[in-house]
Structures are given as structure tokens and as C-alpha cells.
Amino acid sequence: MTHTVRANAAVAWPPGKRRCLGGALIALLLLLLAGAASIPFLFESSSILYKFGTDKLMLRAGKVLGMIAATLVLFQLMLSARIKFLDRIFALDRLLNAHRTIGTTLACCLILHPVLIFLPDDMLFMPFEWRYWPEFVGLFLLLSILGMAVSGNFRAVMGIRFDLWWMMHRMAAAAVAIALFVHILFVSETFEQGFPRTVVFVAIALYAVLYLWVKLKRLVIRCRPYTISLVKPAGREAFQLRITPNSRDIRPYAPGQFALIRIHSPHISSEEHPFTIAASPARSSDLEFVIRTSGDWTRHIGRVQPGDLVSIDGPYGLFTHLRCPENREIIMIAGGIGITPMLSMLRYMSDIRDQRKITLVWSNRTREHIVLPEEFKAFENSLPGLDITHILTEDPVSGETKRKLAQDQLERLLSGCSRQAMIFLCGPPQMMTEIKKALVQLGFSRWRIFTERFGF
Ligand SMILES: Cc1cc2nc3c(=O)[nH]c(=O)nc-3n(C[C@H](O)[C@H](O)[C@H](O)COP(=O)(O)OP(=O)(O)OC[C@H]3O[C@@H](n4cnc5c(N)ncnc54)[C@H](O)[C@@H]3O)c2cc1C
């Protein structure tokens, strides 16, 4: 298989197929939710049978919300398990966004669930008695999910370090799964026998298989490390890491995709972090990452040594020009280190002598922050259709931030570009929001603007 075919194979699925599969999966999800919500109607427990009017309505609504929340908890593992099939349809970053939104939704369902169940019995507080132990498991579940949802949405505001939050989140998720199944099986007579009980056991089996698959995948990735072959500065506060496979070929990837890397070195902790594969899949069998020193972990990246081992989980994502029609004009807008996916795409296009029109607008704080400037200069020779504009946002004397890339400037820079062009945008979150808005106002279709956020 040639490199080009391998790169295409990493994305491959045409938009039509992705939409069909995506639609089918969402329909299946809705069907499962509807099935779960129908259980309190089809298999009424005695607590519902002997209630009437508003009380019955409230009790049933509470149980329906509980069933919906339980089903959503099971989907949460699927969304975060980095399943390649789902990544190819939706892209991992969108799956993780959905994971966050669903987390908030199910926390809301779970708050209402006990309120609606206890109110018909005029029970505002549960008596502290042994026979209510399944309800107390439910309380633990509610508090854990609330904690996960709040810390997931407000981690930065709460000042919790990402790695610490990530570890707690994973531990809490395992505890929630166990508590959920115990709560469902013992809290209501609906699940004491028959079809509902079988459904719960099938769900437990599926969940266990998926959980074991995730653990096994991690183990396999760990057992097949790559080796760092080069570490060198690549501009101010940035390093270039070249990584060589040891025992096998690199998995096919498309330019612009990313991987999660874990470095095993005495010089840096072995946390897992996402980075764009900045290499060209058409060039060599090595992988390359360009990493800016921005926080606790990346601060030490310059200390890793050739010979250190790296586990790589990937590739993931759909931020690649290979999903666009061939020869379609491309606009790339990058802020700082957000250039790395564009670098990979440009390297690839340069390797296959792509002739199309490409406009790159790249904003950096200072000239020294431009990574690999010589290589970008060389692209202007190897890619005849490429036009690069550099924007520097920091005043070289005072160090203050000058005016950032704004709509009038964009309008001027993109005046010669087709409104049909495909746009790739990657940079700080605020910049991406502002620029996307400006591009839509300038007449570009929001459906042709692809974005990559450098944070989950
Ligand atoms: C798809 C993607 C591609 C990326 N590509 C590049 C690249 O090519 N070059 C580059 O320099 N940076 C890239 N990043 C950003 C890089 O992952 C973060 O800068 C790095 O993880 C920060 O770690 P830190 O501990 O040094 O910083 P911190 O200050 O601790 O974290 C800064 C932010 O980075 C995110 N983050 C931190 N740790 C993790 C983690 N383990 N997993 C997920 N997110 C985390 C969080 O949103 C956090 O708020 C990419 C990020 C993503 C999501």
C-alpha cells in the first residue's frame, strides 16, 4: 500500500457514509433510551400500582428519569473509550464534548429522580434505616455523578490540575458503574425477575466487556512502545520530537490527526497527553510532534532524551484536508502552536506536489515564536499555490499584546479566496470563536469551517 493510500485509509469514509452511520447510531441510541423509559410503564411495580393522580404521575416520571440516567451512564463509557469506529464517524473531540454534555444532562435527571420518587410518599428525608441501603447506594451514585459533572465543567475555575482530575474521574467512573448496577437490581421489585432483570444482566455483561477491552487496549499500547530518536528546539518555548517505531509499522494516519502519547522517561512524568502528529504520512516511517512548553508537563518536554520510550494511542480526529474534495481551495488559519495540524497537511501536500491554492494566515506572539521558520519558507517553493501571511501580536519593545487578527484584516487577507474554500482553524479557544464568527460574516459557510481545539 502506498503512503497516500494509507493516509486516505485512515480517514477514508466519505461524508455520506459517515452521516448514514452517524444517523443510524443516534437512532439506535434514542431507541435504547425509549426502551429504558418504557420499563416503568410496561413493568409497573406495586409502588406505582397503588398510587393515583398526580402522585402516580410523579412517581412514574421519577422512575423514567432514573432509567434514562442509567442508560446514559452506560453510554458514557462508550463515548470516552476512544473507539476507532466512533472516532471515524464523529471525531474523538466531539465524542468527548458529547460525553461532557451528557454528564451534565444525566446529573440533572438524577437530581429529579429521588425528588419525584419520594414526594408522593411525603418523604423529604430518607429514614436512616438498614432496609433502605439500596437507596443509600443511590445517594452515593447521585453525589458521585454530581461531583463528576461539576468538576468536569468547572475544573479550571476550581483550580484542579488536569492529571489529578483525570485520575479521580476514572476512579469515580468505575465506582459509579458498580453502584449503578447494585442500585438498579436491589432498589425496585421491577428488577427482581423477568425481562427487566435479564436486561440489566445483559447491560452488565456489555459494560464489563467494553471495560476489559479498554484495559486490554491500554496494555497492548504499553507493550509496544516507540523510541524517541531526536529532541531539538523548534522555536521559542517549543521542541521537536521524532519518534521511531520499534517492532512494527506505524499505524496509517492522515495529516492533521493527533495521538495520545505517554513518555516513559526518568525526566518527565508518564501522564498521557494529546498532540498532533506533525509528520507527513508520505515521508518516512517516523512520527514527529512539535510541542510548546505551556504547562506543568510540557514544561519538562525539552528534558526527554533520545532512547526514551513512548506509548502512542492513535491516530484520532477528522481535522484533515483529506476529507475535502481533491483540488478544492484551502484556507488555513492558525494561532501559535495551533499550526501543527497545518504543518502536517502542508508537509504531505508538499510531498505529493499538490498544486491547489492554499492560503495560510498564522498568528504568533513574536517572530521567535514561529516554529520551524525555514521549513515554512521552503514550502513556498515546493507548493506553488501556497501563500503565507504572518501576523505578530506582541509589541517587540513593550511586550504588550497588539491588536489581534480582526475581521477587517481577515477580509483583506482573504479577499482573493473563493467562498467555496475549505477552512481549517486551530488556535487559542477565544481566537477560534472570534475568527469563526468573522468568517461567517465574511460569507464563508460555517459547514466548511473545520476547527481543532487543543484541549478536551
Ligand atoms: C487534539 C489535540 C492536539 C494537540 N496538539 C498539540 C501540538 O501539536 N502541540 C502542542 O504543543 N500542544 C498540542 N495540544 C495541547 C497539549 O495537549 C496541551 O498543551 C498539553 O496537554 C498541556 O499539558 P500541561 O500539563 O503541560 O499543561 P496544563 O497547564 O496542565 O494543561 C493545559 C490544558 O491542556 C489540557 N490538558 C492537559 N493535560 C491533558 C491531558 N493529559 N489530556 C488532554 N488534555 C490535557 C487541559 O485542557 C488543560 O486545561 C493538543 C491538544 C489536543 C486536544
XYZ file of C-alpha atoms and ligand atoms in Angstrom:
509
model
C 0.000 0.000 0.000
C 1.439 3.418 -0.913
C 1.727 6.143 1.718
C -1.044 8.127 0.003
C -3.463 5.221 0.083
C -2.509 4.513 3.727
C -3.178 8.154 4.682
C -6.530 8.098 2.892
C -7.393 4.806 4.552
C -7.024 6.474 7.957
C -9.931 8.818 7.161
C -11.418 7.131 4.135
C -15.119 7.215 4.897
C -16.873 9.683 2.614
C -19.168 12.249 4.284
C -22.282 10.406 3.032
C -21.266 7.155 4.708
C -20.312 8.974 7.921
C -23.671 10.750 8.016
C -25.585 7.481 7.419
C -23.660 5.578 10.094
C -23.855 8.538 12.500
C -27.628 8.846 11.931
C -28.104 5.098 12.443
C -26.126 5.135 15.701
C -28.025 8.149 17.055
C -31.330 6.458 16.117
C -30.205 3.304 17.959
C -29.279 5.372 20.999
C -32.709 7.060 21.004
C -34.365 3.679 20.615
C -32.480 2.300 23.634
C -33.428 5.373 25.662
C -37.077 4.960 24.652
C -36.886 1.252 25.587
C -35.421 2.086 29.004
C -38.025 4.823 29.584
C -40.841 2.392 28.748
C -39.915 -0.042 31.553
C -41.842 1.847 34.315
C -44.910 1.710 32.025
C -44.617 -1.914 30.905
C -43.458 -3.419 34.211
C -45.244 -1.481 36.921
C -44.041 -2.087 40.456
C -46.563 -2.230 43.303
C -45.438 1.220 44.423
C -46.863 2.620 41.149
C -49.954 0.382 41.089
C -51.233 1.755 44.388
C -50.725 5.415 43.559
C -53.239 7.646 41.793
C -53.457 11.033 40.096
C -50.504 13.400 40.448
C -48.725 11.037 42.828
C -48.723 8.279 40.221
C -47.573 10.700 37.531
C -44.699 11.969 39.695
C -43.592 8.505 40.762
C -43.612 7.220 37.210
C -41.777 10.318 35.919
C -39.129 9.821 38.622
C -38.619 6.204 37.571
C -38.484 7.147 33.872
C -35.798 9.755 34.642
C -33.870 7.158 36.630
C -33.971 4.706 33.732
C -32.875 7.403 31.259
C -29.990 8.418 33.548
C -28.909 4.776 33.979
C -28.834 4.231 30.200
C -26.870 7.441 29.712
C -24.297 6.323 32.309
C -23.676 3.238 30.174
C -23.267 5.362 27.019
C -20.688 7.491 28.831
C -18.092 4.706 28.832
C -18.651 4.140 25.115
C -18.145 7.822 24.342
C -14.905 8.059 26.286
C -13.450 4.642 25.366
C -11.703 6.019 22.234
C -13.427 3.532 19.948
C -11.852 3.938 16.498
C -15.131 3.178 14.701
C -16.872 6.048 16.535
C -13.881 8.374 16.026
C -14.114 7.869 12.271
C -17.764 8.891 12.282
C -17.877 11.700 14.837
C -14.201 12.536 15.709
C -12.894 11.934 19.219
C -13.073 15.569 20.359
C -16.797 15.719 19.500
C -17.380 12.434 21.321
C -15.691 13.864 24.409
C -17.803 17.021 24.137
C -20.910 14.854 23.942
C -19.602 12.936 26.998
C -19.434 16.219 28.937
C -22.913 17.377 27.831
C -24.486 14.000 28.602
C -22.747 14.042 32.005
C -24.488 17.318 32.837
C -27.835 16.069 31.492
C -27.754 12.873 33.493
C -26.754 14.749 36.650
C -29.928 16.852 36.202
C -32.060 13.706 35.638
C -30.531 12.169 38.757
C -31.359 15.181 40.939
C -35.016 14.994 39.915
C -35.199 11.176 40.176
C -35.305 10.877 44.027
C -37.318 14.078 44.430
C -40.118 12.775 42.195
C -39.996 9.318 43.783
C -40.047 10.430 47.428
C -42.515 13.340 47.178
C -45.609 11.141 46.545
C -44.776 9.372 49.834
C -44.295 12.743 51.566
C -40.752 11.660 52.340
C -38.396 14.625 52.180
C -35.694 12.859 54.144
C -34.958 9.176 53.961
C -35.042 7.422 57.363
C -31.584 6.178 58.291
C -32.564 2.504 58.394
C -30.745 -0.603 57.117
C -33.655 -1.660 54.821
C -33.051 1.479 52.772
C -29.469 0.508 51.858
C -30.172 0.402 48.076
C -31.472 3.979 48.336
C -28.261 4.995 50.108
C -26.272 3.409 47.272
C -28.401 5.622 45.004
C -27.459 8.655 47.113
C -23.769 7.791 46.724
C -24.378 7.480 42.965
C -26.095 10.865 42.816
C -23.337 12.622 44.771
C -20.563 10.974 42.727
C -22.156 11.912 39.397
C -22.833 15.461 40.603
C -19.185 15.750 41.664
C -18.002 14.408 38.309
C -20.257 16.757 36.326
C -19.331 19.851 38.349
C -15.582 19.133 38.340
C -15.695 18.243 34.617
C -17.295 21.575 33.709
C -15.519 23.821 36.210
C -12.150 22.085 36.652
C -10.166 25.117 35.544
C -12.197 27.544 37.709
C -11.820 25.198 40.684
C -8.058 25.108 40.092
C -7.870 21.302 39.831
C -4.869 20.028 37.850
C -5.873 18.067 34.732
C -3.941 14.888 35.613
C -5.346 14.825 39.160
C -8.891 15.409 37.885
C -8.462 12.728 35.212
C -7.326 10.138 37.769
C -10.237 10.941 40.126
C -12.697 10.950 37.232
C -11.660 7.456 36.128
C -11.815 6.041 39.663
C -15.224 7.641 40.262
C -16.491 6.245 36.921
C -15.640 2.673 37.960
C -17.323 3.154 41.370
C -20.406 4.701 39.697
C -20.810 1.725 37.342
C -20.751 -0.766 40.210
C -23.076 1.346 42.391
C -25.475 1.811 39.478
C -25.966 -1.899 38.872
C -26.334 -2.637 42.606
C -28.878 0.189 42.978
C -30.980 -0.937 39.996
C -31.009 -4.617 40.951
C -31.993 -4.069 44.591
C -33.979 -0.841 44.769
C -37.150 -1.842 42.938
C -39.161 -5.032 42.623
C -39.414 -4.385 38.859
C -35.894 -5.761 38.532
C -36.333 -8.736 40.847
C -37.117 -11.115 37.995
C -38.210 -11.494 34.382
C -37.298 -9.412 31.377
C -36.109 -6.239 33.222
C -33.637 -8.304 35.304
C -32.313 -10.009 32.153
C -31.839 -6.591 30.523
C -29.766 -5.430 33.497
C -27.558 -8.541 33.335
C -27.056 -8.075 29.576
C -26.076 -4.440 30.249
C -23.630 -5.570 32.980
C -22.051 -8.074 30.551
C -21.707 -5.474 27.770
C -20.267 -2.927 30.173
C -17.751 -5.455 31.538
C -16.643 -6.447 28.020
C -16.152 -2.811 26.999
C -14.284 -2.044 30.233
C -11.968 -5.033 29.756
C -11.409 -4.063 26.112
C -10.326 -0.543 27.209
C -7.904 -2.003 29.769
C -6.524 -4.551 27.283
C -6.029 -1.872 24.613
C -4.022 0.213 27.104
C -1.888 -2.815 27.950
C -1.195 -3.610 24.287
C -0.228 0.023 23.610
C 2.108 -0.041 26.616
C 3.734 -3.280 25.463
C 4.556 -1.859 22.013
C 6.454 1.334 22.708
C 8.201 3.577 20.198
C 11.606 5.167 20.796
C 12.462 8.861 20.802
C 15.173 9.370 18.182
C 15.521 13.160 18.249
C 14.700 16.052 20.579
C 15.540 19.529 19.401
C 14.354 23.103 19.913
C 11.883 24.253 17.253
C 11.429 27.942 18.060
C 10.846 29.799 21.308
C 9.386 27.519 24.016
C 8.879 24.683 21.518
C 10.519 21.328 20.876
C 10.501 18.900 18.009
C 10.297 15.197 18.970
C 10.993 12.488 16.417
C 9.760 9.023 17.325
C 10.702 5.739 15.670
C 8.667 2.547 15.779
C 10.495 -0.428 17.289
C 8.948 -3.625 16.152
C 6.222 -2.823 13.666
C 4.950 -0.384 11.111
C 3.299 2.814 12.223
C -0.498 2.696 12.032
C -1.787 4.605 8.986
C -2.666 8.186 9.842
C -3.934 11.175 7.927
C -2.120 14.530 8.020
C -3.639 16.653 10.791
C -4.701 13.770 13.044
C -3.493 13.511 16.621
C -2.375 10.815 19.049
C -2.161 10.492 22.827
C 1.398 9.960 23.933
C 2.860 8.705 27.186
C 6.630 9.109 27.631
C 8.452 6.603 29.840
C 11.466 8.574 30.994
C 13.102 9.497 34.306
C 12.937 13.137 33.131
C 9.155 13.550 32.805
C 6.060 12.002 34.392
C 4.284 9.284 32.409
C 0.968 11.160 32.035
C -0.842 10.768 28.749
C -1.179 13.934 26.615
C -2.685 14.592 23.181
C -0.506 16.025 20.388
C -0.886 16.411 16.642
C 1.217 14.046 14.556
C 3.143 16.757 12.752
C 4.888 14.388 10.339
C 3.809 13.689 6.771
C 2.429 10.178 6.245
C 4.023 10.250 2.778
C 7.564 10.861 4.001
C 9.066 8.319 6.364
C 8.167 5.750 8.940
C 8.984 8.102 11.837
C 6.416 10.160 13.697
C 7.029 13.732 14.741
C 5.466 16.001 17.337
C 6.082 19.726 17.830
C 5.315 20.645 21.430
C 5.079 24.065 23.053
C 6.047 24.313 26.719
C 2.796 25.661 28.124
C 2.116 23.942 31.459
C 3.165 21.562 34.227
C 4.002 18.642 31.974
C 5.064 20.246 28.699
C 7.482 22.434 30.735
C 9.736 19.364 31.037
C 9.485 18.186 27.427
C 12.928 19.549 26.493
C 14.459 17.209 29.095
C 13.465 13.922 27.444
C 16.318 12.078 25.774
C 16.800 10.058 22.592
C 16.317 6.449 23.624
C 13.375 7.182 25.977
C 10.326 5.052 25.204
C 6.892 6.362 24.198
C 3.480 4.637 24.115
C 1.243 6.020 21.394
C -2.535 5.713 21.220
C -3.902 6.935 17.919
C -4.376 8.290 15.367
C -7.634 10.097 16.107
C -9.630 13.001 14.738
C -11.039 14.235 11.453
C -9.131 17.535 11.202
C -7.503 16.791 7.857
C -7.690 18.151 4.332
C -8.132 14.568 3.084
C -11.822 14.793 3.961
C -12.181 17.653 1.409
C -12.747 17.199 -2.318
C -9.434 16.931 -4.200
C -8.122 20.246 -5.567
C -10.623 22.279 -3.508
C -9.048 25.568 -2.384
C -7.904 25.571 1.235
C -7.605 28.334 3.816
C -5.639 27.617 6.999
C -5.773 29.951 9.990
C -3.522 29.098 12.930
C -2.730 30.707 16.255
C 0.702 29.869 17.721
C 1.274 26.128 18.188
C -2.127 25.537 16.534
C -0.018 25.361 13.378
C 0.939 21.690 13.970
C -2.002 20.109 12.086
C -1.404 22.580 9.215
C 2.290 21.680 9.280
C 1.432 18.015 8.802
C -1.010 18.818 5.965
C 1.499 21.135 4.235
C 4.295 18.566 4.538
C 2.035 15.960 2.993
C 0.827 18.274 0.210
C 4.432 19.252 -0.497
C 5.419 15.562 -0.713
C 2.715 14.724 -3.222
C 3.269 18.001 -5.169
C -0.236 19.321 -4.548
C -0.919 22.258 -6.893
C -4.049 23.716 -5.327
C -4.438 27.249 -3.926
C -3.677 27.367 -0.198
C -3.808 30.487 1.955
C -2.151 30.253 5.369
C -2.670 33.013 7.934
C -0.555 32.351 11.008
C -0.599 34.490 14.079
C 2.254 34.328 16.633
C 3.242 36.464 19.597
C 6.710 37.286 18.246
C 8.904 36.256 15.313
C 10.823 33.916 17.696
C 7.599 32.004 18.451
C 7.305 30.883 14.805
C 8.175 27.184 14.840
C 10.377 25.733 12.097
C 10.504 29.008 10.073
C 12.913 27.596 7.444
C 10.585 24.752 6.627
C 7.663 27.133 6.086
C 9.903 29.261 3.817
C 10.747 26.130 1.824
C 7.039 25.276 1.400
C 6.671 28.442 -0.672
C 8.961 26.795 -3.261
C 7.562 23.278 -3.115
C 3.898 24.358 -3.040
C 3.316 26.835 -5.914
C -0.272 27.564 -4.773
C 0.720 28.454 -1.186
C 0.556 31.972 0.186
C 1.684 32.545 3.804
C 0.900 35.636 5.879
C 2.489 36.019 9.309
C 0.800 38.159 11.948
C 2.745 39.139 15.080
C 0.576 40.111 18.016
C 3.137 41.196 20.628
C 4.887 44.531 20.592
C 8.631 43.680 20.399
C 9.594 46.615 22.656
C 6.876 46.800 25.331
C 5.905 43.082 25.177
C 2.236 44.140 25.229
C -0.351 42.406 23.042
C -1.117 44.492 19.978
C -4.419 44.301 18.132
C -5.240 40.664 17.318
C -6.335 39.248 13.981
C -9.629 41.056 13.323
C -12.440 40.938 10.787
C -11.258 43.844 8.628
C -7.763 42.347 8.420
C -9.191 38.904 7.587
C -11.401 40.451 4.921
C -8.327 41.968 3.272
C -6.215 38.799 3.576
C -8.932 36.524 2.249
C -10.260 38.889 -0.437
C -8.872 36.712 -3.255
C -10.186 33.457 -1.763
C -13.179 31.509 -3.027
C -16.201 31.386 -0.694
C -16.250 27.627 -1.518
C -12.805 27.146 0.083
C -12.458 24.634 2.924
C -11.190 26.366 6.077
C -9.035 24.831 8.817
C -8.864 26.799 12.039
C -6.764 25.931 15.095
C -5.548 28.169 17.897
C -6.495 29.501 21.333
C -10.236 28.951 22.050
C -11.143 32.658 22.131
C -9.353 33.324 18.844
C -11.183 30.411 17.194
C -14.592 31.651 18.356
C -13.920 35.203 17.143
C -12.467 34.134 13.805
C -15.195 31.623 13.061
C -17.775 34.345 13.661
C -15.851 36.779 11.439
C -15.516 34.186 8.647
C -19.267 33.524 8.640
C -19.880 37.287 8.477
C -17.493 37.452 5.513
C -19.693 34.983 3.637
C -17.897 31.664 4.261
C -20.169 28.732 5.046
C -19.895 27.527 8.667
C -20.161 23.948 7.316
C -16.857 24.363 5.504
C -15.029 25.601 8.596
C -13.241 22.804 10.469
C -11.845 23.510 13.919
C -9.493 21.670 16.267
C -9.460 22.571 19.980
C -6.172 21.948 21.773
C -7.882 20.767 24.960
C -10.634 18.268 25.789
C -6.216 17.222 19.675
C -5.091 17.986 20.348
C -3.902 18.201 19.652
C -2.873 18.908 20.283
N -1.698 19.121 19.585
C -0.707 19.815 20.166
C 0.522 20.035 19.475
O 0.729 19.561 18.356
N 1.496 20.746 20.109
C 1.306 21.273 21.369
O 2.223 21.906 21.907
N 0.145 21.092 22.042
C -0.857 20.369 21.473
N -2.025 20.148 22.165
C -2.160 20.739 23.509
C -1.474 19.861 24.536
O -2.129 18.624 24.656
C -1.535 20.568 25.886
O -0.836 21.774 25.765
C -0.845 19.760 26.952
O -1.542 18.559 27.192
C -0.808 20.621 28.202
O -0.305 19.857 29.275
P 0.395 20.559 30.516
O 0.266 19.656 31.681
O 1.768 20.989 30.146
O -0.438 21.890 30.698
P -1.582 22.246 31.730
O -1.472 23.713 32.001
O -1.595 21.312 32.885
O -2.883 21.980 30.866
C -3.370 22.949 29.956
C -4.637 22.403 29.319
O -4.282 21.322 28.448
C -5.273 20.294 28.524
N -4.632 19.074 29.012
C -3.669 18.962 29.956
N -3.326 17.693 30.142
C -4.090 16.969 29.296
C -4.229 15.583 29.035
N -3.479 14.693 29.676
N -5.128 15.187 28.114
C -5.904 16.087 27.483
N -5.824 17.418 27.669
C -4.944 17.845 28.570
C -6.332 20.745 29.509
O -7.401 21.344 28.767
C -5.622 21.780 30.321
O -6.510 22.750 30.832
C -3.048 19.415 21.592
C -4.226 19.161 22.274
C -5.238 18.446 21.665
C -6.506 18.184 22.428
